Coordinates of N, CA and C in Angstrom, one line a residue:
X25 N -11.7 160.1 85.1 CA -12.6 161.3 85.1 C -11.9 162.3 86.0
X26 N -12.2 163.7 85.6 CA -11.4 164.8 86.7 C -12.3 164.8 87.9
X27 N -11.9 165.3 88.9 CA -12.5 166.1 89.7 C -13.4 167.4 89.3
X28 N -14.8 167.2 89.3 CA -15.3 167.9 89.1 C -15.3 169.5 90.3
X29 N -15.1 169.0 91.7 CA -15.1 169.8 92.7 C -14.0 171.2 92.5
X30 N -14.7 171.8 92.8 CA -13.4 173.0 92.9 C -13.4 173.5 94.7
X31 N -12.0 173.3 95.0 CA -12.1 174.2 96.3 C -12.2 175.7 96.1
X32 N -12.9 175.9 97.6 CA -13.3 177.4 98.1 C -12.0 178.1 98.7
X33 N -11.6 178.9 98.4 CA -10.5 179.7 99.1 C -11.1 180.4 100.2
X34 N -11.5 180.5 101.5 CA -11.8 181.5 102.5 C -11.2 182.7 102.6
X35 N -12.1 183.7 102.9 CA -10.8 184.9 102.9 C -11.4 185.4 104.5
X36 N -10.0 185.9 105.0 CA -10.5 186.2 107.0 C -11.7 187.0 106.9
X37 N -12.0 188.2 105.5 CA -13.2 188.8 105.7 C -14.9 188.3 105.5
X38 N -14.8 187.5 104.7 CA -15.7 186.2 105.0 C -15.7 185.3 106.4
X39 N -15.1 185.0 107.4 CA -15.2 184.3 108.4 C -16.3 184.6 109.4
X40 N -17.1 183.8 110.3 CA -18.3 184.1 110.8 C -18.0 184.6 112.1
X41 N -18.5 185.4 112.6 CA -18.0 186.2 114.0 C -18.4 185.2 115.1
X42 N -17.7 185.2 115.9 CA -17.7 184.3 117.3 C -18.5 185.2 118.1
X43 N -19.7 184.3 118.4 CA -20.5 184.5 119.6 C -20.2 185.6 120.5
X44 N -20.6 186.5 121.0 CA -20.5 187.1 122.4 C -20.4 186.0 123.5
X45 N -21.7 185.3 124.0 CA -21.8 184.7 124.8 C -21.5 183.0 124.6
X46 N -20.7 182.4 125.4 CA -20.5 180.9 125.4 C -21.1 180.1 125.8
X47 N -21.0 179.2 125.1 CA -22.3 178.1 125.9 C -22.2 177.9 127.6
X48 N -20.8 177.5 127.5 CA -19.8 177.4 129.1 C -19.5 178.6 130.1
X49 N -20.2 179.2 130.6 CA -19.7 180.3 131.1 C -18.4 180.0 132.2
X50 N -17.5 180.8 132.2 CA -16.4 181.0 133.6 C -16.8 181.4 134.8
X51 N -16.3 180.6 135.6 CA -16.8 181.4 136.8 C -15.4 181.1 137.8
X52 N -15.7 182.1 138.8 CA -14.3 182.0 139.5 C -14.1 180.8 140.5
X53 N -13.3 180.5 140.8 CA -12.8 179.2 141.7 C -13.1 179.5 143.0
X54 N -13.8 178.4 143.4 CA -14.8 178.5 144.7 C -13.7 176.7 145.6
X55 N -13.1 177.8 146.9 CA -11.9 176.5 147.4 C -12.6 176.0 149.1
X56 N -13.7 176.2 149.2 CA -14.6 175.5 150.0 C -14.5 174.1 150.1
X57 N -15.3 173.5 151.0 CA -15.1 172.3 151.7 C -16.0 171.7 150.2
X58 N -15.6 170.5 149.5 CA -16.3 169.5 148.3 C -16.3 170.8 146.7
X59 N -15.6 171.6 147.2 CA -15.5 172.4 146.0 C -14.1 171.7 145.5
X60 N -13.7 173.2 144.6 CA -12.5 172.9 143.8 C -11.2 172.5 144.6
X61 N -10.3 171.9 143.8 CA -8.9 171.3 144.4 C -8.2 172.6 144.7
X62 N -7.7 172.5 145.6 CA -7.0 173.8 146.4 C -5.4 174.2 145.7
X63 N -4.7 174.7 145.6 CA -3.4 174.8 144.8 C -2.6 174.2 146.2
X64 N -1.3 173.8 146.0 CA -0.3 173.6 146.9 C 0.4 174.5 147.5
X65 N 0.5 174.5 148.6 CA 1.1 175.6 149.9 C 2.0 174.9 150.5
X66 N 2.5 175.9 151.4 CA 3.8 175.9 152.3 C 3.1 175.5 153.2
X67 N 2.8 174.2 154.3 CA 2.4 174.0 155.1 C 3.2 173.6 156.6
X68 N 4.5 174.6 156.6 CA 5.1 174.4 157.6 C 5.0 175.4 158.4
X69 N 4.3 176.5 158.5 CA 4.1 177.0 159.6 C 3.0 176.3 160.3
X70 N 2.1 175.3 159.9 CA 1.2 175.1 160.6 C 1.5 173.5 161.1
X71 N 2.8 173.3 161.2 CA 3.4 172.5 161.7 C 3.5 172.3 163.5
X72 N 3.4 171.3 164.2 CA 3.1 171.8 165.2 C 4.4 170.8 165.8
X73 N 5.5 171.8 166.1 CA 6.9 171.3 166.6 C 7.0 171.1 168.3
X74 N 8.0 170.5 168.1 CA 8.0 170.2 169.5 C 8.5 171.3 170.4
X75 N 8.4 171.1 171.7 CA 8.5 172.4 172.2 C 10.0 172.8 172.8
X76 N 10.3 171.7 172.4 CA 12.5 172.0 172.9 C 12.6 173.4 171.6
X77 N 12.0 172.8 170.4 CA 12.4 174.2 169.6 C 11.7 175.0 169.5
X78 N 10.2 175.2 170.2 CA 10.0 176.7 170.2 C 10.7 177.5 171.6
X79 N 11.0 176.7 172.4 CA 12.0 177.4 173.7 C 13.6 178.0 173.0
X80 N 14.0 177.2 171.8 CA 15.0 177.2 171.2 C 15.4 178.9 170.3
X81 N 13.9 178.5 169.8 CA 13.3 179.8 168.9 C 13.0 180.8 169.5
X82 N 12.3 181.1 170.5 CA 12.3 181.8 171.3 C 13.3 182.7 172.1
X83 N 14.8 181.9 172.7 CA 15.7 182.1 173.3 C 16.2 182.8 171.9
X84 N 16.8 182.4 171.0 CA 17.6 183.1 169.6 C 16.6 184.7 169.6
X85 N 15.5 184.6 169.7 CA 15.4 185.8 169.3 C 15.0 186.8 170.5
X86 N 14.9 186.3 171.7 CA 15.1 187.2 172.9 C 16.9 187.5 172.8
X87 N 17.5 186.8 172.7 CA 18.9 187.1 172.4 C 19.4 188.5 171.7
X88 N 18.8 188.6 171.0 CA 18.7 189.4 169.7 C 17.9 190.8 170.3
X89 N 17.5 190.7 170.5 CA 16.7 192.0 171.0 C 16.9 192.7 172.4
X90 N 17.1 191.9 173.0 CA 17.4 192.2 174.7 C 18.8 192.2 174.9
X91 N 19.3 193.1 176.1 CA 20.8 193.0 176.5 C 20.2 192.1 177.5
X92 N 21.9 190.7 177.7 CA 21.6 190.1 178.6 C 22.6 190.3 179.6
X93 N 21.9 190.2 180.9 CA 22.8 190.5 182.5 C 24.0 189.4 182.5
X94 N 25.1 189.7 183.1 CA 26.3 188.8 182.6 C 25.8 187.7 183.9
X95 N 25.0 188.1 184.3 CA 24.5 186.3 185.5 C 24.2 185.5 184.7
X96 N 23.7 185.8 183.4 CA 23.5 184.9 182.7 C 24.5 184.2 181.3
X97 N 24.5 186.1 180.8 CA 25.6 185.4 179.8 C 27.0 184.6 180.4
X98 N 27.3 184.8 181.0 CA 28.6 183.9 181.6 C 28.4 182.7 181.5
X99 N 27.4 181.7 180.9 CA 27.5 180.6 180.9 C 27.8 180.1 179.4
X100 N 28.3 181.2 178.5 CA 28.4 181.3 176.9 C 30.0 180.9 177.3
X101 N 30.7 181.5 178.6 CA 32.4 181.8 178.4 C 32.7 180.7 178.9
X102 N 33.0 179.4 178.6 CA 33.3 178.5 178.4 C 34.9 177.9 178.8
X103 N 35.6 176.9 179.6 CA 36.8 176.9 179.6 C 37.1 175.8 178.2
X104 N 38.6 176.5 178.3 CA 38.8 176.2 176.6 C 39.1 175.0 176.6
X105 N 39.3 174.3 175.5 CA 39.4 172.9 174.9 C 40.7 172.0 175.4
X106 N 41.8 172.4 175.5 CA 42.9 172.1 175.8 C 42.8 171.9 177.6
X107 N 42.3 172.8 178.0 CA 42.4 173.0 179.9 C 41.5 172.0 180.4
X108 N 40.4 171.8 179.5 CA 39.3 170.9 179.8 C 39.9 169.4 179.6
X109 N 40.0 169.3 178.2 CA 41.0 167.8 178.3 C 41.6 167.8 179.6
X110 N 42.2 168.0 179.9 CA 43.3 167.8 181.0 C 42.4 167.6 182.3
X111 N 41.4 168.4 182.9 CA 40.6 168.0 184.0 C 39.7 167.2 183.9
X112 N 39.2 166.5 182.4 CA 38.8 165.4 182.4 C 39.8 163.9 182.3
X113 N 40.8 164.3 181.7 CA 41.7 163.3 181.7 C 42.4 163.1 183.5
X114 N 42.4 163.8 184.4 CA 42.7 163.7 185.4 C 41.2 162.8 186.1
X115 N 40.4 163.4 186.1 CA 39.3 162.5 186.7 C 39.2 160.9 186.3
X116 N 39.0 161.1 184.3 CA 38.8 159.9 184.6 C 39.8 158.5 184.8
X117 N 40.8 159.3 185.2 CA 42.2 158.0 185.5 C 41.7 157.4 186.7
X118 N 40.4 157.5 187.5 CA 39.8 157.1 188.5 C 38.3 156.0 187.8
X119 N 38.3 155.2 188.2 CA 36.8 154.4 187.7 C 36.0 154.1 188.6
X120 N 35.0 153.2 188.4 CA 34.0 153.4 189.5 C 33.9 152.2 190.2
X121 N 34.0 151.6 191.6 CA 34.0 150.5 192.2 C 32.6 150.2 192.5
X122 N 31.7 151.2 192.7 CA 30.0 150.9 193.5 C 29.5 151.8 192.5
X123 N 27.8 151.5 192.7 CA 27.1 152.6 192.2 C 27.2 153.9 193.5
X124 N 26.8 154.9 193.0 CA 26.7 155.8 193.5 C 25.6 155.9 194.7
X125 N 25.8 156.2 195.6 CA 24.7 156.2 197.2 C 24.3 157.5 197.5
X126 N 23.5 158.2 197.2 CA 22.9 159.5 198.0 C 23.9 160.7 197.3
X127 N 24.0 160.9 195.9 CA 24.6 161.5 195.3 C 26.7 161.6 195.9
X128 N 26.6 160.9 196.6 CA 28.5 160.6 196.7 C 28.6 159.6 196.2
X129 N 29.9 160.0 195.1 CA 30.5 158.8 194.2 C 32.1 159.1 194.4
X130 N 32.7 157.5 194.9 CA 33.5 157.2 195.7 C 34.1 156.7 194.4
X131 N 35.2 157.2 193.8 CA 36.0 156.3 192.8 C 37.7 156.2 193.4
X132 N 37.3 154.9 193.0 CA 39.1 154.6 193.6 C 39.7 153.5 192.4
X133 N 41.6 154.3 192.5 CA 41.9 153.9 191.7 C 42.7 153.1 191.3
X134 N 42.9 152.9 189.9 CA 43.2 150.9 189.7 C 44.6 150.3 190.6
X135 N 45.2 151.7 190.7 CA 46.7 151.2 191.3 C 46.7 151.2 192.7
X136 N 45.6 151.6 193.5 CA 45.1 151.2 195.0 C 43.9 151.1 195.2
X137 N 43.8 150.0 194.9 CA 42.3 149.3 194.9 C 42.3 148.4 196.7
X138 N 42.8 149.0 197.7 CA 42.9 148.6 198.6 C 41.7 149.1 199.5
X139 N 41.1 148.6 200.7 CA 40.3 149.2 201.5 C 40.8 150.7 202.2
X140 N 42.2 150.1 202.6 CA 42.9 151.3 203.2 C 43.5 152.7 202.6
X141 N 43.1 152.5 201.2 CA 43.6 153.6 200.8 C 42.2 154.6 200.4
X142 N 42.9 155.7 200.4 CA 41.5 157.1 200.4 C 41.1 157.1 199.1
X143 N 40.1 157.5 198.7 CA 39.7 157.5 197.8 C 39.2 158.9 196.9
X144 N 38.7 159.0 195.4 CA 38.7 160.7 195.2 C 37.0 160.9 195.5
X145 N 36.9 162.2 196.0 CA 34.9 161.8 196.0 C 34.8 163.3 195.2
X146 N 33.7 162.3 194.7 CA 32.9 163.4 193.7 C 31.2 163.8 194.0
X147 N 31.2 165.1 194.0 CA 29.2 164.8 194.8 C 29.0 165.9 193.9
X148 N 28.0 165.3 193.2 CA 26.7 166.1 192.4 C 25.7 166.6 192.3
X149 N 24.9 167.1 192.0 CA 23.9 167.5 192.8 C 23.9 169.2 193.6
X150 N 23.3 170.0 193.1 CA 23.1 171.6 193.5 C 23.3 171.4 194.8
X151 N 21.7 170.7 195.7 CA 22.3 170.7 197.5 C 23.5 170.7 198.0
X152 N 24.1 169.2 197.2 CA 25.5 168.6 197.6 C 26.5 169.4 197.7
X153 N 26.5 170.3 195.8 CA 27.7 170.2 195.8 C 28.0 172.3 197.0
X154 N 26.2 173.3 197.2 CA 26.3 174.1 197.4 C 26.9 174.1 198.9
X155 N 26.4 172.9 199.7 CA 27.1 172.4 201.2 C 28.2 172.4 201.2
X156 N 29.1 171.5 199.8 CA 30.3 171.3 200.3 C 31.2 172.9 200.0
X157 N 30.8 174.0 199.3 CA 31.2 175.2 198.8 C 31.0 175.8 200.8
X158 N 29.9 175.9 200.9 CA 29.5 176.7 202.3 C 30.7 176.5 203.2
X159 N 31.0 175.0 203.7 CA 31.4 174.3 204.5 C 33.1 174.4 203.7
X160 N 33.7 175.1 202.8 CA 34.8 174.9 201.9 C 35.7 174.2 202.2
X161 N 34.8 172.5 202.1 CA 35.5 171.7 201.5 C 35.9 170.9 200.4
X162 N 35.4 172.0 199.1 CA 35.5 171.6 197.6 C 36.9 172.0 197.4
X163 N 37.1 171.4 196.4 CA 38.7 172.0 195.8 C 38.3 172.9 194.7
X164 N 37.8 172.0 194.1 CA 37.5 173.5 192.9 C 35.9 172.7 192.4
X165 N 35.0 173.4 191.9 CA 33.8 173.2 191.6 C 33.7 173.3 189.7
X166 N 32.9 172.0 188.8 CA 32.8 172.1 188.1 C 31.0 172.0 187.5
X167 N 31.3 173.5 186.8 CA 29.2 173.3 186.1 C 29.2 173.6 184.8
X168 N 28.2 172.7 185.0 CA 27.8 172.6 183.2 C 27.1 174.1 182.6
X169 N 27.2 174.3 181.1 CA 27.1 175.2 180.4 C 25.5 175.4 180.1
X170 N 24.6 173.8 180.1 CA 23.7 174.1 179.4 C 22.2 173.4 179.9
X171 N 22.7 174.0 181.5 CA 21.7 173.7 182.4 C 20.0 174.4 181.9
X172 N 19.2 173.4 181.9 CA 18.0 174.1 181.6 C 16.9 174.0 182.9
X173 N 16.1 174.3 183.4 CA 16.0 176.2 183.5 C 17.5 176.4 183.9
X174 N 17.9 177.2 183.4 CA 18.6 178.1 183.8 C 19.1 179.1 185.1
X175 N 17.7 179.2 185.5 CA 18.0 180.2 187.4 C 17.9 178.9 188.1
X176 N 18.1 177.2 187.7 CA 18.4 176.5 189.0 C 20.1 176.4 189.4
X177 N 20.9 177.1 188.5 CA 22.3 177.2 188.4 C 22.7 178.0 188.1
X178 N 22.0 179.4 188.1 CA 22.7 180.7 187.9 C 23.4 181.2 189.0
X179 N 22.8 181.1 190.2 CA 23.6 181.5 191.9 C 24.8 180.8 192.0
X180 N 24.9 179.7 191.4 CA 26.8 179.0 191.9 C 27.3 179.9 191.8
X181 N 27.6 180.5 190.0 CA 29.2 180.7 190.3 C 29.3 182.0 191.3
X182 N 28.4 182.8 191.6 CA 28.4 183.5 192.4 C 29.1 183.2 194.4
X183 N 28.7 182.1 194.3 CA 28.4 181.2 195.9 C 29.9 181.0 196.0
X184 N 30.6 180.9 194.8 CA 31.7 179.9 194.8 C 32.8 181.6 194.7
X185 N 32.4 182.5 194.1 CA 33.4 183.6 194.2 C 33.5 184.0 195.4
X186 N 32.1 184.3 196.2 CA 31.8 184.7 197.7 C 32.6 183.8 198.7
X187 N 32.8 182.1 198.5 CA 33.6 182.0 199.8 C 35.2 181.2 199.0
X188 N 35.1 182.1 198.1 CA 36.9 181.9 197.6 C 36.9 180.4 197.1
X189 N 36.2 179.8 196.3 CA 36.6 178.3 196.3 C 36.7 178.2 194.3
X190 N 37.4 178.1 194.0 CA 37.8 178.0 192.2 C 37.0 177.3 191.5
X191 N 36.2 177.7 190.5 CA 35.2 176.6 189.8 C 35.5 177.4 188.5
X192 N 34.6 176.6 187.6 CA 34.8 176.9 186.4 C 33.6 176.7 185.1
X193 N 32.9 176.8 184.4 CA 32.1 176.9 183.7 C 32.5 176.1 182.4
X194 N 31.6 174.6 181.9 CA 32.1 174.1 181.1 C 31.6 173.1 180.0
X195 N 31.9 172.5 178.9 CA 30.9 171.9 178.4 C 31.1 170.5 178.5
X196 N 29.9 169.8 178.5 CA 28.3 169.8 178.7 C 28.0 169.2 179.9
X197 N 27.0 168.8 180.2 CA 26.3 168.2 181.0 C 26.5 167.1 181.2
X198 N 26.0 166.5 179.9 CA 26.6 165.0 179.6 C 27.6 164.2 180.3
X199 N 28.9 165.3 179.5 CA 30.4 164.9 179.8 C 30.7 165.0 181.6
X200 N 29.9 165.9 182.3 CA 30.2 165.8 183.6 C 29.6 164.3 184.0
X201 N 28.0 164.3 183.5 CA 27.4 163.2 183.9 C 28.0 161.5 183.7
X202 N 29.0 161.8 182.7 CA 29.9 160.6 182.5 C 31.1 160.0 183.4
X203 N 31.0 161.3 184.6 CA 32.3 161.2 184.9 C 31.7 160.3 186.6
X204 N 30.2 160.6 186.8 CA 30.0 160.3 187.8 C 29.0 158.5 187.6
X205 N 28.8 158.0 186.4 CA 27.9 157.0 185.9 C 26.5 157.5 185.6
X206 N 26.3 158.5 185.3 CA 24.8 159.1 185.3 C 24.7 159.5 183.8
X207 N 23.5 159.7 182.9 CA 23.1 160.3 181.9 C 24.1 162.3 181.8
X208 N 23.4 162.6 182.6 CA 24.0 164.0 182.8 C 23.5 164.6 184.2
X209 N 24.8 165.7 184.5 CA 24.4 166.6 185.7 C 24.8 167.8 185.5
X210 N 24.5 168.7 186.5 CA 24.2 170.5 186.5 C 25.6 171.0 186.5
X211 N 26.5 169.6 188.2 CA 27.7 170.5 188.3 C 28.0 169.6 189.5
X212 N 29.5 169.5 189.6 CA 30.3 168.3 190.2 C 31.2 169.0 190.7
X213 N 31.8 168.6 192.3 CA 32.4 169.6 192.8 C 33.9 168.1 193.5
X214 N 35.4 168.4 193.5 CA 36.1 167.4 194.0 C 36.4 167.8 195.4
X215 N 36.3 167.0 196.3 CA 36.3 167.0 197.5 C 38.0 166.5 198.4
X216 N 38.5 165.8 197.4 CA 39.7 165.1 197.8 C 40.4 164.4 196.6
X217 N 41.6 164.8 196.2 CA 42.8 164.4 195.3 C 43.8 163.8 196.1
X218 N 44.1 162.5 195.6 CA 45.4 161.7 196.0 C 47.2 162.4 196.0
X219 N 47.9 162.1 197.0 CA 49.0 163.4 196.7 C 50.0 163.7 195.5
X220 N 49.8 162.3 194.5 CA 50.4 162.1 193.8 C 50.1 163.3 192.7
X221 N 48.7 163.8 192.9 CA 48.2 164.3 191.2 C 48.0 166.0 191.7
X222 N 48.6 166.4 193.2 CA 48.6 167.6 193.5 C 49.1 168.7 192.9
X223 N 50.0 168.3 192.0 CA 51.1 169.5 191.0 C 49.6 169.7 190.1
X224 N 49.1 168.8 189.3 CA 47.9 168.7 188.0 C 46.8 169.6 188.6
X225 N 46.4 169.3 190.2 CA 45.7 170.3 190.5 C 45.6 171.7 190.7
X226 N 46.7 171.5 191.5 CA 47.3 173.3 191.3 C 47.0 173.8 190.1
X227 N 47.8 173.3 189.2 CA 47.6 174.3 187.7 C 46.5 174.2 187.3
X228 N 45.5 173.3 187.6 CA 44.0 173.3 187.0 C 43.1 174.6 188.0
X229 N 43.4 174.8 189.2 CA 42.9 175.5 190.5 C 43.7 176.8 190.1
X230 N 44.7 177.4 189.7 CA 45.2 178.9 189.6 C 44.8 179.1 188.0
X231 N 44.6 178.1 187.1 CA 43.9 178.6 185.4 C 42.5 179.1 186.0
X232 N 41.5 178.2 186.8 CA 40.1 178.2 187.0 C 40.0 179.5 187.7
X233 N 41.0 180.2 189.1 CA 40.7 181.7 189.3 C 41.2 182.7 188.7
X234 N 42.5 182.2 187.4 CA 42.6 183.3 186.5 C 41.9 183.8 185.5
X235 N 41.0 182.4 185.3 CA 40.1 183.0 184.5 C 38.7 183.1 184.6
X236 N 38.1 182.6 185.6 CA 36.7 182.9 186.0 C 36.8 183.8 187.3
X237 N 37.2 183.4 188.5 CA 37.8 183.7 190.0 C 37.7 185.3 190.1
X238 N 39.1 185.3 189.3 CA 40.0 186.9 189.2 C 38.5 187.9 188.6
X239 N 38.1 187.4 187.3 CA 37.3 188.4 186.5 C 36.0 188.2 186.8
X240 N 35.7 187.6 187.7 CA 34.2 187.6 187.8 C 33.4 188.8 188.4
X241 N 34.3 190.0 189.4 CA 33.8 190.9 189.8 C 33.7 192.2 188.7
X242 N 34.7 192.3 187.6 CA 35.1 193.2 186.3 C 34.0 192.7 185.5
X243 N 33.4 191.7 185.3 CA 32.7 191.5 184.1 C 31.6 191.4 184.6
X244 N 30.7 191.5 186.2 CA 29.8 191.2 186.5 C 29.1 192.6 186.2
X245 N 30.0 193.9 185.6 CA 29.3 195.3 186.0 C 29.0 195.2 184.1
X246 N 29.1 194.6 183.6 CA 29.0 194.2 181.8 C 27.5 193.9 181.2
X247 N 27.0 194.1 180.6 CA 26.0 193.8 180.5 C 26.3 193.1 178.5
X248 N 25.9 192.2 178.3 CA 26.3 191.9 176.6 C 25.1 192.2 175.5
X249 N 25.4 192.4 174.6 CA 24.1 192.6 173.5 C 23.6 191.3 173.3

């Protein structure tokens, strides 16, 4: 038997007009506490960092904005990589026989490990090392780069140009603090070299006032961006 059915062709002018109003109305997104899900955000500024880097953050952009007085910037000028090897390679040819007593560390070395023989002293420590500058009996004074606060080691290198004694500005903390058995220190000053290593010193003592010594009064009238 045929299909008796005939299909209807629709034409778009025949089609029924869509409602004005929806059953569903829209309404706007309401992001209240048990309301709607919130979209995803950047939630690192409301991160709550530690405070080494907002002092970090802070310093970068006072930097940036402010000239700084060379009392300060001078602890950016650094002795160079090559000169430094050498005054640490002279120190540590000495090792440590005791702990350290009252900030004097007495190292004596392996090829007169005798009672009778003198030994090199090293004293750390701002009091220690500003006495032995006063009293000038340092040879040359070494301070770290990245003393924090800052004004408890800004007056050395000053102390040290005022009674003529050679120091030098250097990195880090650490590396000094290695040299005496400690974590880290401010600033280490040598009190006595054996006669054998006196040529190494000299040249380490005329680099240290050619380049901090000599220019420290020229660069102190400088102010840096």
């Amino acid at each position: 038997m045929k299909n008796t059915k005939e299909t209807k062709i629709v034409r778009p002018d025949t089609l029924p007009e869509a409602p004005e109003k929806l059953e569903f109305e829209s309404y706007p997104r309401s992001f209240g506490i048990g309301q709607d899900i919130q979209p995803r955000k950047d939630l690192s500024r409301f991160v709550k960092w530690p405070e080494y880097i907002k002092i970090q953050r802070q310093r970068r952009v006072f930097s940036k904005k402010l000239k700084v007085p060379f009392v300060v910037s001078q602890f950016t000028r650094v002795l160079d990589k090559n000169m430094s090897k050498q005054v640490f390679k002279l120190l540590l040819k000495y090792q440590s026989s005791q702990k350290p007593k009252k900030k004097v560390f007495s190292v004596i070395s392996k090829e007169n490990s005798n009672k009778n023989s003198k030994s090199l002293f090293l004293k750390h420590g701002i009091n220690s090392v500003s006495n032995l500058i006063i009293k000038k009996k340092a040879l040359f004074v070494l301070i770290a780069h990245d003393v924090n606060p800052i004004e408890c080691i800004v007056w050395l290198p000053s102390l040290c140009f005022q009674m003529d004694i050679p120091f030098c500005i250097i990195k880090n903390k650490s590396k000094l603090g290695g040299l005496i058995g400690r974590k880290k220190t401010s600033c280490i000053s040598v009190s006595y070299v054996p006669g054998k290593y006196k040529d190494e010193v000299e040249k380490i003592t005329e680099c240290f006032r050619s380049n901090f010594n000599d220019r420290y009064e020229d660069a102190k009238k400088r102010w840096t961006d």
